[in-house]
Coordinates of C-alpha atoms in Angstrom, one line a residue:
M5 CA -39.5 32.3 11.6
S6 CA -41.4 34.1 9.5
S7 CA -40.7 37.8 8.7
N8 CA -43.3 39.1 10.6
A9 CA -42.6 36.9 13.3
K10 CA -42.7 38.9 16.7
V11 CA -40.1 37.3 19.7
V12 CA -40.0 38.4 23.5
L13 CA -38.0 37.4 25.7
F14 CA -39.0 37.9 29.2
N15 CA -37.2 37.5 32.3
K16 CA -40.1 36.5 34.4
P17 CA -40.1 37.2 38.1
F18 CA -41.0 34.6 40.8
Q19 CA -44.8 34.5 41.7
V20 CA -45.9 35.4 38.1
L21 CA -47.8 33.3 36.0
S22 CA -46.7 32.4 32.3
Q23 CA -50.2 33.8 30.8
F24 CA -51.8 36.7 30.5
T25 CA -54.9 36.5 32.8
D26 CA -56.2 35.4 35.4
A27 CA -59.2 34.9 37.2
D28 CA -58.0 35.4 40.8
G29 CA -55.9 38.8 40.2
R30 CA -52.7 37.2 40.5
E31 CA -49.8 38.8 38.8
T32 CA -49.4 37.7 34.7
L33 CA -47.7 38.6 31.9
K34 CA -50.1 41.7 30.9
D35 CA -48.7 43.1 34.4
Y36 CA -45.3 43.3 32.4
I37 CA -45.4 43.2 28.7
D38 CA -47.4 45.5 26.0
V39 CA -46.5 43.8 22.9
P40 CA -49.8 42.7 21.7
G41 CA -50.1 39.1 19.7
V42 CA -47.8 37.4 21.6
Y43 CA -48.2 34.2 23.8
A44 CA -45.8 32.1 26.0
A45 CA -43.5 29.6 23.9
G46 CA -44.1 27.0 27.2
R47 CA -44.9 27.4 30.6
L48 CA -42.4 28.7 33.2
D49 CA -44.2 27.8 36.9
R50 CA -45.5 30.3 38.8
D51 CA -42.7 29.4 41.6
S52 CA -40.0 29.7 38.8
E53 CA -37.9 32.8 37.7
G54 CA -36.0 33.5 34.1
L55 CA -36.5 32.9 31.0
L56 CA -39.9 32.8 29.0
V57 CA -40.2 32.8 24.9
L58 CA -43.2 34.6 23.7
T59 CA -43.9 35.1 19.8
N60 CA -47.0 35.3 17.5
D61 CA -45.1 32.8 15.5
G62 CA -47.0 29.4 15.8
K63 CA -44.4 27.0 14.2
L64 CA -41.6 28.5 16.4
Q65 CA -44.5 28.5 19.7
H66 CA -44.4 24.6 18.7
K67 CA -40.9 23.8 18.2
L68 CA -40.0 25.6 21.4
A69 CA -43.1 24.1 23.5
N70 CA -43.2 20.5 22.3
P71 CA -40.9 17.5 24.0
K72 CA -40.7 16.0 20.5
A73 CA -38.7 19.3 19.2
K74 CA -35.9 18.2 22.0
T75 CA -35.3 22.3 22.5
S76 CA -32.8 22.3 25.2
K77 CA -33.2 24.7 28.1
T78 CA -30.5 25.5 30.8
Y79 CA -31.8 25.9 34.4
W80 CA -29.4 27.5 37.7
V81 CA -31.1 25.5 40.2
Q82 CA -30.5 26.2 44.1
V83 CA -30.8 23.0 46.1
E84 CA -31.0 22.3 49.9
G85 CA -27.6 20.6 51.0
I86 CA -24.4 20.4 48.6
M87 CA -25.5 17.8 45.6
D88 CA -22.2 14.8 45.5
E89 CA -21.4 13.5 42.3
K90 CA -23.5 10.9 42.7
A91 CA -26.8 12.5 42.7
M92 CA -25.2 14.8 39.4
Q93 CA -24.3 11.6 37.6
A94 CA -27.6 10.2 38.3
L95 CA -29.4 12.9 36.9
R96 CA -27.2 12.7 33.6
D97 CA -28.1 8.7 33.8
G98 CA -32.0 9.7 34.1
V99 CA -34.1 9.1 36.9
E100 CA -37.6 7.3 37.3
L101 CA -40.4 9.7 38.1
K102 CA -44.1 8.8 38.4
D103 CA -44.4 9.9 34.6
G104 CA -41.3 7.7 33.6
M105 CA -37.6 7.9 33.2
T106 CA -36.1 11.5 32.3
R107 CA -34.0 11.6 29.5
P108 CA -30.1 12.3 30.4
A109 CA -29.5 15.8 31.7
K110 CA -26.4 17.5 31.7
V111 CA -25.1 18.7 35.2
K112 CA -22.6 20.2 36.8
A113 CA -22.3 22.2 40.1
M114 CA -21.6 25.9 39.6
E115 CA -21.0 28.8 41.8
A116 CA -24.2 31.4 42.9
P117 CA -24.7 33.2 40.0
S118 CA -25.1 36.8 40.3
V119 CA -28.5 37.5 39.9
W120 CA -31.6 39.5 41.4
P121 CA -32.2 38.9 44.9
R122 CA -35.9 37.1 45.0
N123 CA -39.1 38.8 46.6
P124 CA -39.5 36.9 48.9
P125 CA -36.7 35.5 49.7
V126 CA -36.0 32.0 49.9
R127 CA -36.4 30.4 53.2
F128 CA -33.3 29.2 54.3
R129 CA -32.1 26.8 57.6
Q130 CA -29.3 27.3 58.9
S131 CA -28.4 24.0 59.5
I132 CA -28.8 22.9 56.3
P133 CA -26.0 24.4 53.5
T134 CA -27.6 25.4 49.9
S135 CA -25.7 24.7 46.3
W136 CA -26.0 25.5 43.2
V137 CA -26.1 23.3 40.0
E138 CA -26.9 24.1 36.3
I139 CA -28.9 21.5 34.6
T140 CA -29.8 20.9 30.8
I141 CA -32.8 19.3 29.7
T142 CA -34.4 18.6 26.4
E143 CA -37.6 17.7 27.5
G144 CA -40.4 20.3 29.8
R145 CA -42.7 17.9 32.1
N146 CA -44.6 19.6 34.4
R147 CA -42.2 20.7 37.5
Q148 CA -39.7 18.4 36.0
V149 CA -36.3 19.8 37.4
R150 CA -37.7 20.1 41.1
R151 CA -38.9 16.6 40.7
M152 CA -35.6 15.2 39.4
T153 CA -33.8 17.2 42.1
A154 CA -35.8 15.9 44.6
N155 CA -35.6 11.9 43.4
V156 CA -32.4 12.6 44.1
G157 CA -32.3 13.9 47.4
Y158 CA -32.3 17.6 47.1
P159 CA -35.4 19.9 47.0
T160 CA -35.0 22.9 44.8
L161 CA -35.0 26.0 46.5
R162 CA -34.7 28.2 43.9
L163 CA -35.1 27.6 40.0
I164 CA -34.3 30.3 37.4
R165 CA -34.4 29.2 33.5
Y166 CA -31.1 31.1 32.3
R167 CA -31.9 29.3 28.4
V168 CA -33.8 27.8 25.9
G169 CA -32.6 27.1 22.8
N170 CA -29.6 29.6 21.8
W171 CA -31.5 32.7 23.6
T172 CA -30.4 33.8 27.5
I173 CA -31.5 35.8 29.8
D174 CA -27.9 37.3 29.8
G175 CA -28.6 41.2 30.0
I176 CA -32.5 41.4 30.4
D177 CA -33.3 42.6 34.4
N178 CA -35.9 40.7 36.1
G179 CA -39.2 42.0 35.4
S180 CA -38.2 43.3 31.4
Y181 CA -38.1 42.2 28.4
V182 CA -36.4 42.6 24.9
H183 CA -38.3 41.9 21.8
F184 CA -37.6 41.7 17.9

């Protein structure tokens, strides 16, 4: 990173776009971040939450956003149903999506994390339990984690990006950011 590089770690709320402008008037980064000259290094879907890294450093932005750089990203994923070992192993081995095979992921079951309530809350179906898994990937295809869990029969209900590279959302409230 260059000496005048700025890095912003933002804990993106649900339904906020990973950009500073929107012609349709939806919530964007400008509603939360007042650090000039920084841009999102990669994307986080509007219906996903958690860590978004912003920077003014083009090399860092490219390293984090370029799939060839293989920066690992960890997601906490709430799925419909109790994901079994067979499904987790399939994700570890890589699954075939419409745009090709995924690289092997690191996957493990986890307890529900103590995180902020989502607004609006996830819709639950009383007859179907949910579970949480931690998934680490080194690519970042469009809606990849959601497509991977659906592929093995466990649709994603809530998706929180916990980590990008060595940065995490630890200590950053939802809707808040730190910068250095």
